[in-house]
PDB file of C-alpha atoms in Angstrom:
ATOM      1  CA  MET A   1     105.710  30.491  90.757  1.00 49.00           C
ATOM      2  CA  THR A   2     108.060  32.910  92.357  1.00 47.00           C
ATOM      3  CA  GLN A   3     108.221  33.188  96.001  1.00 49.00           C
ATOM      4  CA  GLN A   4     107.935  36.655  97.429  1.00 48.00           C
ATOM      5  CA  THR A   5     109.772  37.456 100.553  1.00 48.00           C
ATOM      6  CA  HIS A   6     108.694  40.154 102.835  1.00 47.00           C
ATOM      7  CA  GLU A   7     111.643  41.724 104.446  1.00 47.00           C
ATOM      8  CA  THR A   8     111.071  43.718 107.510  1.00 46.00           C
ATOM      9  CA  PRO A   9     113.084  46.844 107.368  1.00 46.00           C
ATOM     10  CA  GLN A  10     115.682  47.165 109.965  1.00 48.00           C
ATOM     11  CA  ALA A  11     115.463  50.307 112.030  1.00 46.00           C
ATOM     12  CA  ALA A  12     113.717  52.831 109.845  1.00 45.00           C
ATOM     13  CA  GLN A  13     115.902  55.777 109.135  1.00 47.00           C
ATOM     14  CA  VAL A  14     114.019  58.663 110.692  1.00 45.00           C
ATOM     15  CA  PRO A  15     115.839  61.935 110.345  1.00 45.00           C
ATOM     16  CA  GLN A  16     116.695  63.479 113.651  1.00 48.00           C
ATOM     17  CA  ALA A  17     115.090  66.834 114.304  1.00 47.00           C
ATOM     18  CA  THR A  18     117.590  69.576 113.811  1.00 46.00           C
ATOM     19  CA  PRO A  19     117.410  72.342 116.388  1.00 50.00           C
ATOM     20  CA  ALA A  20     115.839  75.467 114.890  1.00 46.00           C
ATOM     21  CA  ALA A  21     118.852  77.564 115.825  1.00 49.00           C
ATOM     22  CA  ALA A  22     121.110  75.260 113.796  1.00 48.00           C
ATOM     23  CA  THR A  23     119.067  75.748 110.627  1.00 46.00           C
ATOM     24  CA  GLY A  24     118.677  79.498 111.013  1.00 53.00           C
ATOM     25  CA  CYS A  25     114.902  79.084 111.000  1.00 52.00           C
ATOM     26  CA  PRO A  26     112.710  80.219 113.844  1.00 53.00           C
ATOM     27  CA  PRO A  27     111.040  77.463 115.842  1.00 57.00           C
ATOM     28  CA  ALA A  28     107.641  76.279 114.658  1.00 55.00           C
ATOM     29  CA  PRO A  29     104.923  78.607 115.932  1.00 58.00           C
ATOM     30  CA  SER A  30     103.283  77.565 119.120  1.00 71.00           C
ATOM     31  CA  ARG A  31      99.564  77.036 119.358  1.00 73.00           C
ATOM     32  CA  GLY A  32      99.298  80.328 121.242  1.00 76.00           C
ATOM     33  CA  LEU A  33     101.041  82.195 118.450  1.00 83.00           C
ATOM     34  CA  ALA A  34      98.716  80.661 115.859  1.00 83.00           C
ATOM     35  CA  GLN A  35      95.686  81.574 117.969  1.00 85.00           C
ATOM     36  CA  GLY A  36      97.002  85.104 118.325  1.00 84.00           C
ATOM     37  CA  TRP A  37      97.408  85.370 114.575  1.00 87.00           C
ATOM     38  CA  CYS A  38      93.851  84.098 114.036  1.00 89.00           C
ATOM     39  CA  ALA A  39      92.547  86.667 116.522  1.00 89.00           C
ATOM     40  CA  LEU A  40      94.478  89.459 114.791  1.00 91.00           C
ATOM     41  CA  SER A  41      93.141  88.353 111.422  1.00 93.00           C
ATOM     42  CA  ALA A  42      89.583  88.251 112.805  1.00 92.00           C
ATOM     43  CA  LEU A  43      89.970  91.728 114.294  1.00 94.00           C
ATOM     44  CA  HIS A  44      91.260  93.105 111.011  1.00 95.00           C
ATOM     45  CA  GLY A  45      88.447  91.479 109.046  1.00 95.00           C
ATOM     46  CA  ARG A  46      85.747  92.795 111.380  1.00 95.00           C
ATOM     47  CA  ILE A  47      87.127  96.319 111.335  1.00 96.00           C
ATOM     48  CA  GLU A  48      87.673  96.430 107.588  1.00 96.00           C
ATOM     49  CA  SER A  49      84.214  95.019 106.871  1.00 97.00           C
ATOM     50  CA  HIS A  50      82.511  97.566 109.135  1.00 97.00           C
ATOM     51  CA  ILE A  51      84.453 100.496 107.660  1.00 98.00           C
ATOM     52  CA  GLU A  52      83.817  99.222 104.122  1.00 98.00           C
ATOM     53  CA  ARG A  53      80.041  99.236 104.618  1.00 98.00           C
ATOM     54  CA  ALA A  54      80.095 102.727 106.131  1.00 98.00           C
ATOM     55  CA  LEU A  55      82.305 104.232 103.404  1.00 98.00           C
ATOM     56  CA  GLN A  56      80.334 102.587 100.601  1.00 98.00           C
ATOM     57  CA  ALA A  57      77.016 103.756 102.000  1.00 97.00           C
ATOM     58  CA  GLY A  58      78.087 107.290 102.771  1.00 96.00           C
ATOM     59  CA  HIS A  59      80.634 108.127 100.088  1.00 97.00           C
ATOM     60  CA  ASP A  60      80.657 105.418  97.393  1.00 96.00           C
ATOM     61  CA  LEU A  61      84.221 104.679  98.444  1.00 97.00           C
ATOM     62  CA  SER A  62      85.925 101.396  99.337  1.00 96.00           C
ATOM     63  CA  VAL A  63      88.392 100.963 102.183  1.00 96.00           C
ATOM     64  CA  ARG A  64      91.212 100.528  99.645  1.00 95.00           C
ATOM     65  CA  GLU A  65      90.174 103.657  97.773  1.00 96.00           C
ATOM     66  CA  PHE A  66      90.071 105.598 101.028  1.00 97.00           C
ATOM     67  CA  SER A  67      93.520 104.221 101.923  1.00 94.00           C
ATOM     68  CA  VAL A  68      95.033 105.298  98.601  1.00 93.00           C
ATOM     69  CA  LEU A  69      93.563 108.804  98.897  1.00 93.00           C
ATOM     70  CA  ASN A  70      94.756 109.021 102.500  1.00 92.00           C
ATOM     71  CA  VAL A  71      98.316 107.851 101.750  1.00 90.00           C
ATOM     72  CA  LEU A  72      98.620 110.218  98.816  1.00 88.00           C
ATOM     73  CA  SER A  73      97.125 113.153 100.726  1.00 87.00           C
ATOM     74  CA  GLU A  74      99.819 112.787 103.371  1.00 84.00           C
ATOM     75  CA  GLN A  75     102.427 113.078 100.608  1.00 75.00           C
ATOM     76  CA  HIS A  76     100.645 115.919  98.861  1.00 48.00           C
ATOM     77  CA  ASP A  77     102.735 118.932  99.811  1.00 49.00           C
ATOM     78  CA  GLY A  78     106.413 119.673  99.328  1.00 49.00           C
ATOM     79  CA  PRO A  79     109.106 118.573  96.921  1.00 45.00           C
ATOM     80  CA  GLY A  80     109.069 114.895  96.096  1.00 46.00           C
ATOM     81  CA  GLY A  81     105.782 114.543  97.913  1.00 53.00           C
ATOM     82  CA  HIS A  82     104.086 112.571  95.190  1.00 72.00           C
ATOM     83  CA  LEU A  83     104.378 108.811  95.092  1.00 81.00           C
ATOM     84  CA  ARG A  84     105.341 106.430  92.320  1.00 80.00           C
ATOM     85  CA  MET A  85     102.941 103.591  91.633  1.00 81.00           C
ATOM     86  CA  HIS A  86     105.120 100.960  93.373  1.00 84.00           C
ATOM     87  CA  GLN A  87     105.246 103.182  96.481  1.00 85.00           C
ATOM     88  CA  VAL A  88     101.451 103.434  96.457  1.00 86.00           C
ATOM     89  CA  ALA A  89     101.217  99.635  96.142  1.00 88.00           C
ATOM     90  CA  ASP A  90     103.585  99.161  99.082  1.00 89.00           C
ATOM     91  CA  SER A  91     101.718 101.717 101.199  1.00 87.00           C
ATOM     92  CA  VAL A  92      98.317 100.069 100.809  1.00 89.00           C
ATOM     93  CA  VAL A  93      99.624  96.486 100.630  1.00 90.00           C
ATOM     94  CA  LEU A  94      98.344  95.638  97.172  1.00 90.00           C
ATOM     95  CA  SER A  95      99.977  94.055  94.150  1.00 90.00           C
ATOM     96  CA  GLN A  96     101.183  96.326  91.361  1.00 89.00           C
ATOM     97  CA  SER A  97      98.363  95.218  89.067  1.00 91.00           C
ATOM     98  CA  ALA A  98      95.648  95.675  91.713  1.00 93.00           C
ATOM     99  CA  THR A  99      97.049  99.115  92.530  1.00 91.00           C
ATOM    100  CA  THR A 100      97.048 100.093  88.856  1.00 90.00           C
ATOM    101  CA  ARG A 101      93.394  99.049  88.512  1.00 94.00           C
ATOM    102  CA  LEU A 102      92.468 100.922  91.693  1.00 94.00           C
ATOM    103  CA  VAL A 103      94.311 104.092  90.650  1.00 93.00           C
ATOM    104  CA  THR A 104      92.719 103.885  87.182  1.00 94.00           C
ATOM    105  CA  ARG A 105      89.226 103.778  88.769  1.00 95.00           C
ATOM    106  CA  LEU A 106      90.025 106.725  91.038  1.00 95.00           C
ATOM    107  CA  GLU A 107      91.529 108.653  88.137  1.00 95.00           C
ATOM    108  CA  ALA A 108      88.380 108.030  86.043  1.00 97.00           C
ATOM    109  CA  ARG A 109      86.357 109.536  88.912  1.00 96.00           C
ATOM    110  CA  GLY A 110      88.626 112.598  88.904  1.00 96.00           C
ATOM    111  CA  LEU A 111      90.032 111.842  92.377  1.00 94.00           C
ATOM    112  CA  LEU A 112      93.627 111.131  91.329  1.00 92.00           C
ATOM    113  CA  SER A 113      95.965 112.145  88.544  1.00 88.00           C
ATOM    114  CA  ARG A 114      99.023 110.424  87.130  1.00 86.00           C
ATOM    115  CA  TYR A 115     101.938 111.974  85.307  1.00 83.00           C
ATOM    116  CA  LEU A 116     105.415 111.046  84.144  1.00 81.00           C
ATOM    117  CA  CYS A 117     108.374 111.660  86.419  1.00 74.00           C
ATOM    118  CA  VAL A 118     110.565 114.447  85.020  1.00 74.00           C
ATOM    119  CA  ASP A 119     113.790 112.763  86.196  1.00 72.00           C
ATOM    120  CA  ASP A 120     112.900 109.248  85.050  1.00 71.00           C
ATOM    121  CA  ARG A 121     110.531 109.028  82.084  1.00 70.00           C
ATOM    122  CA  ARG A 122     109.715 105.416  83.032  1.00 72.00           C
ATOM    123  CA  GLY A 123     108.369 106.473  86.419  1.00 77.00           C
ATOM    124  CA  ILE A 124     104.769 107.494  86.943  1.00 82.00           C
ATOM    125  CA  TYR A 125     103.717 109.668  89.851  1.00 81.00           C
ATOM    126  CA  THR A 126     100.263 109.612  91.378  1.00 85.00           C
ATOM    127  CA  ASP A 127      98.715 112.573  93.145  1.00 86.00           C
ATOM    128  CA  VAL A 128      95.359 113.394  94.746  1.00 89.00           C
ATOM    129  CA  THR A 129      93.249 115.984  92.948  1.00 90.00           C
ATOM    130  CA  ALA A 130      91.295 118.745  94.698  1.00 91.00           C
ATOM    131  CA  ASP A 131      88.133 116.608  94.299  1.00 94.00           C
ATOM    132  CA  GLY A 132      89.964 113.669  95.869  1.00 93.00           C
ATOM    133  CA  LEU A 133      91.026 115.777  98.839  1.00 92.00           C
ATOM    134  CA  THR A 134      87.445 117.034  99.259  1.00 95.00           C
ATOM    135  CA  LEU A 135      86.015 113.502  99.204  1.00 97.00           C
ATOM    136  CA  LEU A 136      88.691 112.331 101.626  1.00 96.00           C
ATOM    137  CA  ALA A 137      87.834 115.156 104.044  1.00 96.00           C
ATOM    138  CA  GLU A 138      84.134 114.266 103.802  1.00 98.00           C
ATOM    139  CA  ALA A 139      84.798 110.536 104.268  1.00 98.00           C
ATOM    140  CA  ARG A 140      87.311 110.791 107.129  1.00 97.00           C
ATOM    141  CA  PRO A 141      84.687 111.280 109.901  1.00 98.00           C
ATOM    142  CA  THR A 142      82.740 108.291 108.547  1.00 98.00           C
ATOM    143  CA  HIS A 143      85.909 106.208 108.520  1.00 98.00           C
ATOM    144  CA  ASP A 144      86.921 107.252 112.027  1.00 96.00           C
ATOM    145  CA  THR A 145      83.435 106.675 113.473  1.00 97.00           C
ATOM    146  CA  ALA A 146      83.202 103.231 111.858  1.00 97.00           C
ATOM    147  CA  LEU A 147      86.670 102.378 113.169  1.00 96.00           C
ATOM    148  CA  CYS A 148      85.672 103.327 116.731  1.00 95.00           C
ATOM    149  CA  GLU A 149      82.416 101.367 116.457  1.00 97.00           C
ATOM    150  CA  ALA A 150      84.215  98.272 115.171  1.00 97.00           C
ATOM    151  CA  LEU A 151      86.817  98.465 117.929  1.00 96.00           C
ATOM    152  CA  GLN A 152      84.131  98.883 120.614  1.00 96.00           C
ATOM    153  CA  ALA A 153      82.244  95.849 119.304  1.00 96.00           C
ATOM    154  CA  ALA A 154      85.440  93.778 119.090  1.00 95.00           C
ATOM    155  CA  ALA A 155      86.459  94.765 122.643  1.00 96.00           C
ATOM    156  CA  LYS A 156      83.403  92.870 123.925  1.00 96.00           C
ATOM    157  CA  ARG A 157      84.833  89.599 122.580  1.00 94.00           C
ATOM    158  CA  PRO A 158      87.312  88.099 125.060  1.00 92.00           C
ATOM    159  CA  GLU A 159      89.642  86.757 122.358  1.00 89.00           C
ATOM    160  CA  LEU A 160      89.843  90.173 120.665  1.00 92.00           C
ATOM    161  CA  ALA A 161      89.858  92.487 123.695  1.00 94.00           C
ATOM    162  CA  PRO A 162      93.660  92.362 124.268  1.00 93.00           C
ATOM    163  CA  LEU A 163      94.280  93.252 120.633  1.00 93.00           C
ATOM    164  CA  VAL A 164      91.823  96.136 120.776  1.00 94.00           C
ATOM    165  CA  LYS A 165      93.634  97.412 123.866  1.00 94.00           C
ATOM    166  CA  ALA A 166      96.945  97.196 122.026  1.00 93.00           C
ATOM    167  CA  VAL A 167      95.563  99.099 119.027  1.00 91.00           C
ATOM    168  CA  GLU A 168      94.058 101.783 121.241  1.00 91.00           C
ATOM    169  CA  THR A 169      97.336 102.357 123.074  1.00 92.00           C
ATOM    170  CA  LEU A 170      99.539 102.647 119.986  1.00 88.00           C
ATOM    171  CA  VAL A 171     101.310 105.975 119.805  1.00 70.00           C
ATOM    172  CA  PRO A 172     101.837 107.296 116.283  1.00 74.00           C
ATOM    173  CA  SER A 173     105.463 107.783 115.345  1.00 67.00           C
ATOM    174  CA  ALA A 174     106.587 111.345 114.830  1.00 55.00           C
TER     175      ALA A 174
END
């Protein structure tokens, strides 16, 4: 029978915490920062959900579809005003594949068109059609009303009120 010995480890080697500045990493987020992020996420979710319901009911349009039409409409006039698919994806914060599916649905509805870039045959431009601009103009008041309603409702919640105030005081860049 072998005898087992239980050795107690000498002082356990616990790595010393390296100051955040020494590693180049920012310090771990504080509880307040995490709570702020949760509040921002909640505000975004509430607003997007409210706008989604209003746009679907009134115009058979999702928030993402509205966003794509809106982004492209702002690029509609002038040379180089059309966007490539990766620029659309970046503008509406979607993956390339999700953007392609979304643009394909909008194109099937006659709201967008795609065409090859003359300078780079690999590039595809996306543009809003006249029907897309008409639907966007019809949907914009619904969007804006739903946005105001969602912000007013969120302002009544103490944890969201400061964020609503910040959103309401943002000044658009020129």
